[in-house]
Coordinates of C-alpha atoms and ligand atoms in Angstrom, one line a residue:
X1 CA -24.1 -117.7 -181.6
X2 CA -26.8 -120.2 -180.6
X3 CA -25.7 -123.8 -179.8
X4 CA -26.7 -126.4 -182.4
X5 CA -29.9 -128.2 -181.5
X6 CA -29.4 -131.3 -179.4
X7 CA -29.8 -134.4 -181.6
X8 CA -32.7 -136.5 -180.4
X9 CA -32.2 -140.2 -181.0
X10 CA -34.5 -141.7 -178.5
X11 CA -37.9 -140.7 -177.4
X12 CA -40.1 -142.1 -174.6
X13 CA -43.8 -141.2 -174.5
X14 CA -45.6 -142.0 -171.2
X15 CA -49.2 -142.7 -172.1
X16 CA -50.4 -144.9 -175.0
X17 CA -53.8 -143.3 -175.3
X18 CA -55.7 -141.5 -178.0
X19 CA -52.9 -138.9 -178.1
X20 CA -49.7 -140.7 -177.2
X21 CA -50.3 -143.7 -179.6
X22 CA -51.2 -141.8 -182.8
X23 CA -48.8 -138.9 -182.2
X24 CA -45.8 -141.1 -181.6
X25 CA -46.7 -143.4 -184.5
X26 CA -46.5 -140.3 -186.8
X27 CA -43.3 -139.1 -185.3
X28 CA -41.7 -142.6 -185.7
X29 CA -43.1 -142.8 -189.3
X30 CA -41.6 -139.4 -190.2
X31 CA -38.3 -139.7 -188.3
X32 CA -36.8 -143.1 -189.1
X33 CA -33.6 -142.2 -187.2
X34 CA -35.4 -141.8 -183.9
X35 CA -36.3 -144.7 -181.7
X36 CA -39.7 -144.1 -180.2
X37 CA -40.9 -146.0 -177.1
X38 CA -44.5 -145.6 -176.1
X39 CA -45.1 -146.9 -172.6
X40 CA -48.2 -147.3 -170.4
X41 CA -49.1 -148.9 -167.1
X42 CA -52.1 -150.5 -168.8
X43 CA -50.9 -153.9 -170.0
X44 CA -54.0 -154.7 -171.9
X45 CA -53.7 -151.4 -173.9
X46 CA -50.1 -152.1 -174.7
X47 CA -51.0 -155.7 -175.8
X48 CA -53.6 -154.2 -178.1
X49 CA -51.0 -151.8 -179.6
X50 CA -48.8 -154.8 -180.2
X51 CA -51.5 -157.0 -181.7
X52 CA -50.5 -158.4 -185.1
X53 CA -54.0 -157.8 -186.3
X54 CA -54.0 -154.0 -187.0
X55 CA -57.8 -153.8 -186.8
X56 CA -57.4 -154.5 -183.1
X57 CA -55.4 -151.4 -182.2
X58 CA -56.9 -149.8 -179.0
X59 CA -57.7 -146.6 -180.8
X60 CA -59.8 -146.4 -184.0
X61 CA -58.5 -143.7 -186.3
X62 CA -58.7 -143.7 -190.1
X63 CA -55.2 -144.3 -191.4
X64 CA -53.7 -145.2 -188.1
X65 CA -53.3 -148.9 -188.9
X66 CA -51.2 -148.1 -192.0
X67 CA -48.8 -145.7 -190.0
X68 CA -48.4 -148.2 -187.1
X69 CA -48.0 -151.0 -189.6
X70 CA -45.0 -149.2 -191.3
X71 CA -43.2 -148.1 -188.1
X72 CA -44.0 -150.7 -185.4
X73 CA -41.1 -153.1 -184.8
X74 CA -38.8 -150.8 -186.8
X75 CA -38.4 -147.6 -184.7
X76 CA -41.8 -147.6 -182.9
X77 CA -42.2 -149.8 -179.8
X78 CA -45.0 -150.2 -177.3
X79 CA -44.3 -151.6 -173.8
X80 CA -45.1 -151.5 -170.1
X81 CA -41.4 -151.0 -169.2
X82 CA -41.7 -147.4 -168.2
X83 CA -38.5 -147.0 -166.2
X84 CA -36.3 -148.6 -168.9
X85 CA -37.8 -146.4 -171.6
X86 CA -37.3 -143.2 -169.5
X87 CA -33.7 -144.1 -168.7
X88 CA -32.8 -144.5 -172.5
X89 CA -34.6 -141.3 -173.6
X90 CA -33.2 -137.9 -174.6
X91 CA -36.7 -136.6 -174.7
X92 CA -39.8 -137.7 -172.6
X93 CA -43.3 -136.8 -173.6
X94 CA -45.9 -136.8 -170.9
X95 CA -49.2 -137.8 -172.6
X96 CA -51.3 -139.1 -169.8
X97 CA -54.9 -138.4 -168.8
X98 CA -55.8 -135.2 -167.1
X99 CA -59.4 -135.6 -166.2
X100 CA -61.5 -133.3 -164.0
X101 CA -61.0 -133.9 -160.3
X102 CA -63.8 -136.0 -158.9
X103 CA -63.2 -135.2 -155.3
X104 CA -61.4 -132.9 -152.9
X105 CA -60.2 -129.3 -153.6
X106 CA -61.5 -128.1 -156.9
X107 CA -63.7 -131.1 -157.4
X108 CA -65.8 -131.0 -160.6
X109 CA -63.6 -128.3 -162.2
X110 CA -59.9 -128.4 -161.6
X111 CA -57.7 -130.9 -163.5
X112 CA -56.6 -134.0 -161.7
X113 CA -52.9 -133.9 -162.1
X114 CA -52.0 -137.0 -160.1
X115 CA -50.9 -138.9 -163.2
X116 CA -48.8 -136.0 -164.5
X117 CA -47.1 -135.7 -161.2
X118 CA -46.5 -139.4 -161.0
X119 CA -44.8 -139.2 -164.4
X120 CA -42.6 -136.3 -163.3
X121 CA -41.5 -138.3 -160.3
X122 CA -40.8 -141.3 -162.4
X123 CA -38.7 -139.2 -164.8
X124 CA -36.9 -137.7 -161.9
X125 CA -36.1 -141.2 -160.6
X126 CA -35.1 -142.9 -163.9
X127 CA -33.7 -140.3 -166.3
X128 CA -30.0 -140.2 -167.2
X129 CA -27.9 -137.3 -168.5
X130 CA -29.7 -134.4 -170.0
X131 CA -33.5 -135.0 -170.6
X132 CA -36.0 -132.8 -172.3
X133 CA -39.4 -133.3 -170.7
X134 CA -42.3 -132.3 -173.0
X135 CA -45.8 -131.6 -171.7
X136 CA -48.1 -133.2 -174.3
X137 CA -51.1 -133.6 -172.0
X138 CA -53.5 -130.6 -171.8
X139 CA -52.6 -128.9 -168.5
X140 CA -53.6 -125.9 -166.4
X141 CA -51.4 -122.9 -167.0
X142 CA -48.3 -122.9 -164.8
X143 CA -48.2 -126.8 -164.4
X144 CA -44.7 -126.7 -165.9
X145 CA -43.7 -125.0 -162.6
X146 CA -44.7 -128.1 -160.7
X147 CA -42.9 -130.5 -163.1
X148 CA -39.8 -128.3 -163.0
X149 CA -39.8 -128.3 -159.2
X150 CA -40.0 -132.1 -159.0
X151 CA -37.3 -132.5 -161.6
X152 CA -34.9 -129.9 -160.2
X153 CA -35.1 -131.5 -156.8
X154 CA -33.7 -134.6 -158.5
X155 CA -30.9 -132.8 -160.4
X156 CA -28.1 -134.8 -158.8
X157 CA -26.2 -137.8 -160.0
X158 CA -27.8 -141.2 -159.6
X159 CA -26.1 -143.5 -157.1
X160 CA -24.4 -145.6 -159.7
X161 CA -23.4 -142.6 -161.9
X162 CA -20.9 -139.8 -161.7
X163 CA -22.3 -137.5 -164.3
X164 CA -24.9 -134.9 -163.2
X165 CA -28.4 -135.1 -164.6
X166 CA -30.3 -132.1 -166.0
X167 CA -33.8 -131.4 -167.1
X168 CA -35.6 -128.9 -169.3
X169 CA -39.4 -128.7 -169.5
X170 CA -41.3 -127.7 -172.7
X171 CA -44.9 -127.4 -173.4
X172 CA -46.1 -128.9 -176.7
X173 CA -49.9 -129.2 -176.6
X174 CA -51.7 -131.4 -179.0
X175 CA -54.5 -130.0 -181.2
X176 CA -55.5 -133.2 -183.1
X177 CA -59.2 -134.0 -183.2
X178 CA -60.3 -137.6 -183.0
X179 CA -61.5 -139.2 -186.2
X180 CA -59.0 -137.0 -188.2
X181 CA -56.0 -137.6 -185.9
X182 CA -53.7 -138.8 -188.6
X183 CA -54.6 -136.1 -191.0
X184 CA -54.2 -133.5 -188.2
X185 CA -50.8 -134.9 -187.2
X186 CA -49.5 -135.2 -190.7
X187 CA -50.6 -131.7 -191.8
X188 CA -51.2 -129.6 -188.7
X189 CA -52.5 -126.0 -188.8
X190 CA -49.7 -125.3 -186.4
X191 CA -47.3 -126.9 -183.9
X192 CA -46.9 -125.0 -180.7
X193 CA -43.8 -125.1 -178.6
X194 CA -43.5 -123.2 -175.4
X195 CA -40.4 -123.0 -173.3
X196 CA -37.5 -120.9 -172.0
X197 CA -34.5 -123.0 -173.2
X198 CA -33.7 -122.3 -176.8
X199 CA -31.7 -125.4 -177.4
X200 CA -34.5 -127.6 -176.2
X201 CA -37.1 -125.7 -178.2
X202 CA -35.0 -126.1 -181.4
X203 CA -34.4 -129.8 -180.7
X204 CA -38.1 -130.4 -180.6
X205 CA -38.8 -128.1 -183.6
X206 CA -36.2 -130.1 -185.6
X207 CA -38.3 -133.2 -185.1
X208 CA -41.5 -131.6 -186.4
X209 CA -39.6 -129.9 -189.2
X210 CA -39.1 -133.3 -190.8
X211 CA -42.6 -132.9 -192.2
X212 CA -44.2 -129.6 -190.9
X213 CA -43.4 -126.4 -192.8
X214 CA -41.2 -124.1 -190.6
X215 CA -43.7 -121.2 -190.6
X216 CA -46.2 -123.5 -188.9
X217 CA -44.0 -124.2 -185.9
X218 CA -44.8 -121.5 -183.4
X219 CA -42.7 -120.7 -180.4
X220 CA -44.0 -119.0 -177.3
X221 CA -43.2 -118.8 -173.6
X222 CA -44.3 -121.8 -171.4
X223 CA -47.4 -120.1 -170.0
X224 CA -48.7 -118.8 -173.3
X225 CA -48.4 -122.3 -174.7
X226 CA -50.2 -124.0 -171.8
X227 CA -53.0 -121.3 -171.9
X228 CA -53.3 -121.4 -175.7
X229 CA -54.4 -125.0 -175.6
X230 CA -57.2 -124.4 -173.1
X231 CA -58.2 -121.3 -175.0
X232 CA -58.4 -123.0 -178.3
X233 CA -60.7 -125.7 -176.9
X234 CA -62.8 -123.1 -175.2
X235 CA -63.2 -121.0 -178.4
X236 CA -64.2 -124.1 -180.4
X237 CA -66.7 -125.3 -177.8
X238 CA -68.1 -121.8 -177.5
X239 CA -69.0 -121.8 -181.2
X240 CA -70.9 -125.0 -180.8
X241 CA -72.9 -123.7 -177.8
X242 CA -73.5 -120.5 -179.7
X243 CA -74.9 -122.3 -182.8
X244 CA -76.9 -124.7 -180.6
X245 CA -78.5 -121.8 -178.7
X246 CA -79.5 -120.3 -182.1
X247 CA -80.8 -123.8 -183.2
X248 CA -83.4 -123.7 -180.4
X249 CA -84.5 -120.3 -181.5
X250 CA -84.7 -121.4 -185.2
X251 CA -87.0 -124.3 -184.2
X252 CA -89.6 -121.8 -182.7
X253 CA -89.3 -119.1 -185.3
X254 CA -89.4 -121.1 -188.6
X255 CA -85.7 -120.3 -189.4
X256 CA -83.3 -123.1 -190.3
X257 CA -80.0 -123.3 -188.4
X258 CA -78.1 -124.6 -191.4
X259 CA -79.1 -121.6 -193.5
X260 CA -78.2 -119.3 -190.6
X261 CA -74.8 -121.1 -190.3
X262 CA -74.2 -120.7 -194.0
X263 CA -75.1 -117.0 -193.9
X264 CA -72.9 -116.1 -190.9
X265 CA -70.1 -118.5 -191.9
X266 CA -69.8 -116.7 -195.3
X267 CA -68.4 -113.7 -193.3
X268 CA -64.7 -114.4 -193.4
X269 CA -64.3 -112.9 -189.9
X270 CA -66.6 -115.7 -188.6
X271 CA -65.6 -118.6 -191.0
X272 CA -67.7 -121.6 -191.8
X273 CA -66.2 -124.4 -189.7
X274 CA -67.5 -125.6 -186.4
X275 CA -71.0 -124.2 -187.0
X276 CA -72.9 -127.5 -187.1
X277 CA -75.7 -127.6 -184.6
X278 CA -76.1 -131.0 -183.0
X279 CA -76.8 -132.8 -179.7
X280 CA -74.1 -130.8 -177.9
X281 CA -70.3 -131.3 -177.9
X282 CA -68.9 -134.5 -176.4
X283 CA -65.4 -135.9 -176.2
X284 CA -62.9 -136.1 -173.4
X285 CA -61.6 -132.6 -173.6
X286 CA -64.0 -129.7 -174.3
X287 CA -65.9 -129.9 -171.1
X288 CA -63.0 -130.7 -168.9
X289 CA -60.8 -128.0 -170.4
X290 CA -63.4 -125.3 -170.1
X291 CA -64.1 -126.4 -166.5
X292 CA -60.4 -126.1 -165.8
X293 CA -60.4 -122.6 -167.3
X294 CA -63.4 -121.7 -165.1
X295 CA -61.5 -123.0 -162.1
X296 CA -58.4 -121.1 -163.0
X297 CA -60.4 -117.9 -163.4
X298 CA -62.0 -118.3 -160.0
X299 CA -58.6 -119.1 -158.5
X300 CA -57.2 -115.9 -159.9
X301 CA -60.3 -113.9 -158.6
X302 CA -61.9 -113.4 -162.0
X303 CA -65.5 -114.5 -161.3
X304 CA -67.1 -112.7 -164.3
X305 CA -64.7 -114.4 -166.7
X306 CA -65.4 -117.8 -165.0
X307 CA -69.1 -117.3 -165.3
X308 CA -68.7 -116.4 -169.0
X309 CA -67.0 -119.7 -169.8
X310 CA -69.2 -121.8 -167.4
X311 CA -72.2 -120.8 -169.6
X312 CA -70.7 -122.6 -172.6
X313 CA -70.9 -125.9 -170.6
X314 CA -74.3 -125.1 -169.1
X315 CA -75.8 -124.5 -172.5
X316 CA -74.3 -127.7 -173.8
X317 CA -75.8 -129.9 -171.1
X318 CA -79.1 -128.1 -171.6
X319 CA -79.1 -129.0 -175.3
X320 CA -78.7 -132.7 -174.4
X321 CA -81.6 -132.7 -171.9
X322 CA -83.7 -130.6 -174.3
X323 CA -83.5 -133.3 -177.0
X324 CA -84.4 -136.1 -174.6
X325 CA -87.4 -134.0 -173.3
X326 CA -88.7 -133.2 -176.8
X327 CA -88.6 -136.9 -177.8
X328 CA -90.8 -137.7 -174.8
X329 CA -93.1 -134.9 -175.6
X330 CA -93.6 -135.9 -179.2
X331 CA -94.2 -139.6 -178.3
X332 CA -97.5 -138.5 -176.5
X333 CA -95.7 -137.5 -173.3
X334 CA -94.4 -141.0 -172.4
X335 CA -91.8 -143.4 -173.6
X336 CA -92.3 -146.0 -170.9
X337 CA -92.1 -149.5 -172.4
X338 CA -91.6 -148.0 -175.9
X339 CA -88.8 -149.2 -178.1
X340 CA -86.5 -146.5 -179.4
X341 CA -83.7 -147.1 -181.8
X342 CA -80.6 -145.1 -180.9
X343 CA -78.3 -144.8 -183.9
X344 CA -74.8 -143.7 -182.9
X345 CA -73.2 -143.7 -179.5
X346 CA -69.6 -142.4 -180.2
X347 CA -69.2 -138.7 -179.4
X348 CA -68.5 -138.0 -183.1
X349 CA -68.1 -140.0 -186.3
X350 CA -65.0 -142.0 -187.1
X351 CA -64.0 -142.8 -183.6
X352 CA -64.9 -145.5 -181.0
X353 CA -64.5 -143.0 -178.2
X354 CA -67.6 -142.4 -176.1
X355 CA -66.2 -140.1 -173.5
X356 CA -68.8 -137.4 -172.7
X357 CA -70.8 -138.5 -175.7
X358 CA -74.1 -136.7 -175.9
X359 CA -75.7 -140.1 -176.4
X360 CA -74.9 -140.9 -172.8
X361 CA -77.0 -138.1 -171.2
X362 CA -79.8 -138.5 -173.8
X363 CA -80.0 -142.3 -173.3
X364 CA -79.9 -141.9 -169.5
X365 CA -82.8 -139.4 -169.6
X366 CA -84.8 -141.8 -171.8
X367 CA -84.0 -144.8 -169.6
X368 CA -85.1 -142.8 -166.6
X369 CA -88.4 -142.4 -168.4
X370 CA -88.7 -146.2 -168.8
X371 CA -87.7 -146.5 -172.5
X372 CA -86.4 -149.6 -174.1
X373 CA -83.3 -148.7 -176.2
X374 CA -82.0 -150.6 -179.1
X375 CA -78.5 -149.2 -179.6
X376 CA -76.4 -149.4 -182.7
X377 CA -73.0 -147.9 -183.3
X378 CA -70.7 -149.3 -186.0
X379 CA -67.6 -148.9 -183.7
X380 CA -68.6 -148.8 -180.1
X381 CA -69.0 -152.2 -178.3
X382 CA -71.7 -153.3 -175.8
X383 CA -69.3 -153.4 -172.9
X384 CA -68.4 -149.8 -173.3
X385 CA -72.1 -148.7 -173.6
X386 CA -72.9 -150.7 -170.5
X387 CA -70.1 -148.9 -168.6
X388 CA -71.2 -145.5 -169.9
X389 CA -74.9 -146.1 -169.0
X390 CA -74.0 -147.8 -165.7
X391 CA -76.6 -150.5 -166.7
X392 CA -76.1 -154.0 -167.9
X393 CA -77.5 -154.9 -171.3
X394 CA -80.8 -156.8 -171.4
X395 CA -81.7 -159.4 -173.9
X396 CA -83.7 -157.9 -176.8
X397 CA -87.4 -158.3 -176.2
X398 CA -89.5 -160.0 -178.9
X399 CA -90.9 -157.2 -181.0
X400 CA -94.1 -159.3 -181.7
X401 CA -94.8 -160.4 -178.1
X402 CA -96.0 -157.1 -176.6
X403 CA -94.5 -155.3 -173.6
X404 CA -92.5 -157.3 -171.1
X405 CA -93.1 -157.2 -167.4
X406 CA -90.0 -155.0 -166.9
X407 CA -91.3 -152.6 -169.5
X408 CA -94.7 -152.4 -167.9
X409 CA -93.0 -151.7 -164.6
X410 CA -91.4 -148.8 -166.2
X411 CA -87.8 -150.1 -166.0
X412 CA -85.6 -148.7 -168.7
X413 CA -83.6 -151.3 -170.6
X414 CA -81.1 -151.3 -173.4
X415 CA -79.5 -153.9 -175.7
X416 CA -76.9 -153.7 -178.5
X417 CA -77.9 -154.2 -182.1
X418 CA -75.6 -155.0 -185.0
X419 CA -77.3 -153.1 -187.7
X420 CA -79.7 -150.2 -188.3
X421 CA -82.3 -152.5 -189.8
X422 CA -82.4 -154.7 -186.6
X423 CA -82.4 -151.7 -184.3
X424 CA -85.5 -150.1 -185.9
X425 CA -87.6 -153.3 -185.8
X426 CA -90.8 -152.5 -183.9
X427 CA -89.5 -149.1 -182.8
X428 CA -91.6 -146.0 -182.2
X429 CA -88.8 -143.7 -183.0
X430 CA -85.3 -143.5 -184.4
X431 CA -82.8 -141.1 -182.8
X432 CA -79.7 -140.2 -184.7
X433 CA -77.0 -139.1 -182.3
X434 CA -73.7 -139.6 -184.2
X435 CA -73.1 -138.4 -187.8
X436 CA -71.8 -141.8 -189.1
X437 CA -71.6 -141.7 -192.9
X438 CA -74.0 -144.7 -193.2
X439 CA -76.8 -142.8 -191.5
X440 CA -76.7 -140.3 -194.3
X441 CA -77.7 -143.0 -196.8
X442 CA -80.4 -144.9 -194.9
X443 CA -83.2 -146.5 -196.9
X444 CA -86.2 -145.0 -195.3
X445 CA -88.6 -146.8 -197.5
X446 CA -87.3 -150.0 -196.1
X447 CA -87.1 -148.8 -192.5
X448 CA -90.6 -147.2 -192.1
X449 CA -92.6 -150.4 -192.5
X450 CA -90.6 -152.1 -189.8
X451 CA -91.5 -149.4 -187.2
X452 CA -94.6 -149.1 -185.1
X453 CA -96.8 -146.3 -186.4
X454 CA -97.1 -143.4 -185.9
X455 CA -93.4 -143.3 -185.8
X456 CA -90.8 -140.5 -185.5
X457 CA -87.3 -139.8 -186.7
X458 CA -85.3 -137.4 -184.4
X459 CA -82.3 -136.3 -186.2
X460 CA -80.0 -134.6 -183.8
X461 CA -77.2 -134.4 -186.4
X462 CA -79.2 -133.3 -189.4
X463 CA -77.9 -136.0 -191.6
X464 CA -81.1 -137.4 -193.2
X465 CA -82.8 -136.2 -196.3
X466 CA -86.0 -134.7 -195.0
X467 CA -88.0 -135.4 -198.2
X468 CA -86.9 -139.1 -198.2
X469 CA -88.0 -139.5 -194.6
X470 CA -91.3 -137.6 -194.8
X471 CA -92.3 -139.3 -198.1
X472 CA -92.5 -142.6 -196.2
X473 CA -95.1 -141.2 -193.7
X474 CA -92.5 -140.9 -190.9
X475 CA -92.6 -137.8 -188.8
X476 CA -89.4 -135.9 -188.6
X477 CA -87.7 -133.6 -186.1
X478 CA -84.3 -132.1 -187.2
X479 CA -82.2 -130.1 -184.9
X480 CA -82.6 -126.4 -185.6
X481 CA -85.2 -126.9 -188.3
X482 CA -88.2 -124.5 -187.9
X483 CA -90.2 -126.7 -190.3
X484 CA -90.2 -129.7 -188.0
Ligands
NAD501 P1 -56.1 -141.6 -172.5 O1 -56.8 -141.7 -171.2 O2 -56.6 -142.2 -173.8 O3 -54.6 -142.1 -172.3 C1 -53.8 -141.8 -171.2 C2 -52.9 -143.0 -170.9 O4 -51.9 -142.7 -169.9 C3 -53.7 -144.2 -170.3 O5 -53.6 -145.4 -171.2 C4 -53.1 -144.4 -168.9 O6 -53.0 -145.8 -168.6 C5 -51.7 -143.9 -169.1 N1 -51.1 -143.4 -167.9 C6 -51.5 -142.7 -166.9 N2 -50.6 -142.5 -166.0 C7 -49.5 -143.2 -166.3 C8 -48.2 -143.4 -165.7 N3 -47.9 -142.8 -164.6 N4 -47.4 -144.2 -166.4 C9 -47.7 -144.8 -167.6 N5 -48.9 -144.6 -168.2 C10 -49.8 -143.8 -167.6 O7 -55.9 -140.0 -172.7 P2 -55.8 -139.2 -174.1 O8 -57.1 -139.0 -174.7 O9 -54.6 -139.7 -174.9 O10 -55.3 -137.7 -173.5 C11 -54.1 -137.5 -173.0 C12 -53.9 -136.0 -172.8 O11 -53.9 -135.4 -174.1 C13 -55.0 -135.4 -171.9 O12 -54.4 -134.3 -171.2 C14 -55.9 -134.7 -173.0 O13 -56.6 -133.6 -172.5 C15 -55.0 -134.4 -174.1 N6 -55.5 -134.3 -175.4 C16 -56.4 -135.3 -175.8 C17 -56.9 -135.2 -177.1 C18 -57.9 -136.3 -177.6 O14 -58.3 -136.2 -178.7 N7 -58.2 -137.3 -176.9 C19 -56.5 -134.2 -178.0 C20 -55.6 -133.3 -177.6 C21 -55.1 -133.3 -176.3
UGA502 C1 -61.3 -131.3 -180.0 C2 -60.5 -130.2 -180.8 O1 -61.2 -130.0 -182.1 C3 -59.1 -130.5 -181.0 O2 -58.4 -129.5 -181.6 C4 -58.4 -130.8 -179.6 O3 -57.1 -131.2 -179.7 C5 -59.2 -131.9 -178.9 O4 -60.6 -131.5 -178.7 C6 -58.7 -132.1 -177.5 O5 -58.1 -131.3 -176.9 O6 -59.1 -133.2 -177.0 P1 -62.3 -133.7 -180.5 O7 -63.0 -133.5 -179.2 O8 -61.6 -134.9 -180.8 O9 -61.2 -132.5 -180.8 O10 -63.3 -133.5 -181.7 P2 -64.1 -132.2 -182.4 O11 -64.2 -132.4 -183.8 O12 -63.6 -131.0 -181.9 O13 -65.6 -132.5 -181.8 C7 -65.9 -132.3 -180.5 C8 -67.4 -132.3 -180.3 O14 -68.1 -131.2 -180.9 C9 -68.0 -133.6 -181.0 O15 -69.0 -134.1 -180.1 C10 -68.6 -133.0 -182.2 O16 -69.7 -133.8 -182.7 C11 -69.1 -131.7 -181.8 N1 -69.2 -130.7 -182.9 C12 -68.1 -130.3 -183.6 C13 -70.4 -130.1 -183.1 O17 -71.4 -130.4 -182.5 N2 -70.5 -129.2 -184.2 C14 -69.4 -128.8 -184.9 O18 -69.6 -127.9 -185.8 C15 -68.2 -129.4 -184.6

């Protein structure tokens, strides 16, 4: 007979980021009997999670404010007191960042696990009694071994305690996508739990079963669970690189990538989702997770497999540079001193996240060419753009006064704008880089007269109505459109 699942009454989540915050908010909302403490070293981030004005939460996600509003102060708490939260917890989620290593062994490919290791050591130091440690971060396959080694070395009573301490490690990767995080968390396609200890697996499954149908809670061994997360992201990214490669072919053959997507997506074996061609995938995870997969393949002496996945990333970077190059080419081979309106900076719509946003590489290429960029994004602030471009904002030049000295010297500049209509003022081109809903409904009859003619629209997300744009006399390029 299996033992009844351990009753979880207190959860600690280390990491109050894009995953830790929303995930724990939904758990707290759905499990009123569990106290959920989300902790982070970043005091400013925690202060923002505690802001009484819910529009100031550090993560923008549709529906998140309502969930936090219901649970915060009841059974959902945000704090910087990591040690205390760990010591009170029956279950500790590790939801910290796992970026690509920037230096040393495996630099540029392997995951940097320093934050995960620090968490394991902190849990080893502060936990009391029996603690279930859950890997929520995306990790290289077999990371649980490292965490287990650190925890097992600490499996002895604390100085002030007589009872022994014990630990179990589970893998529970997160599949939410930004912009739809709450929807994904509330009705996930599946929840994946990997582990060896049945009691611990069932204790975690019991939490999710408060709102997820039991057939959607999948159980595997630890290594399958860790590897499934990397594989899921690699497959999704691979579809985007595949369709973007075909988009380039469409543009030179007269085909339309949306028609090709529709035709292939109608095959139920392929399916219609994730076939939108665009400026390449961004976001904090696709690139880093594939590079991690590449690193693992090389580590395990599988160079052909590594090369296969590496090409998904190579094609993605190529797509971003290709778009910047074609803008320069269409604007008579130079953008030096020309004003370009960049609409959208976030890596996708409905998020304020700019990590690996295609807009960064495209903007940097254009700045390198000496362009003057008026950047508008409804959710991304100027400070973030400045950090991403590694360039301070300039004051907007007077659109009537002719090129400035800096412009004539060929120095690229950028400045933030607070609306589309201000951004397009005096511009030679509009570039649409994020698929924000408002960009689907732009009034081109109003925009065209404000631009310097002949003017272009480069629609890297294929959100505009081509007839509406062209009827105003504007020239149009749309990704994957052989008619452009
Ligand atoms: P994030 O950078 O937004 O948040 C991580 C947080 O962890 C930061 O606030 C940081 O201060 C904190 N932190 C780091 N070390 C700490 C420590 N020792 N003690 C306390 N706090 C610490 O990252 P994220 O986007 O939430 O991603 C977290 C993990 O989830 C990553 O492994 C990522 O690959 C994975 N993931 C992300 C997404 C996504 O959509 N962003 C989706 C699925 C999985
Ligand atoms: C992705 C996965 O979808 C999640 O399942 C996963 O949990 C997450 O990564 C992660 O591990 O971080 P996310 O990056 O938030 O989620 O967003 P996606 O919707 O996957 O979009 C990623 C990028 O691909 C965006 O830049 C988006 O614009 C682009 N994309 C997406 C396309 O260019 N075409 C598409 O058809 C779909």
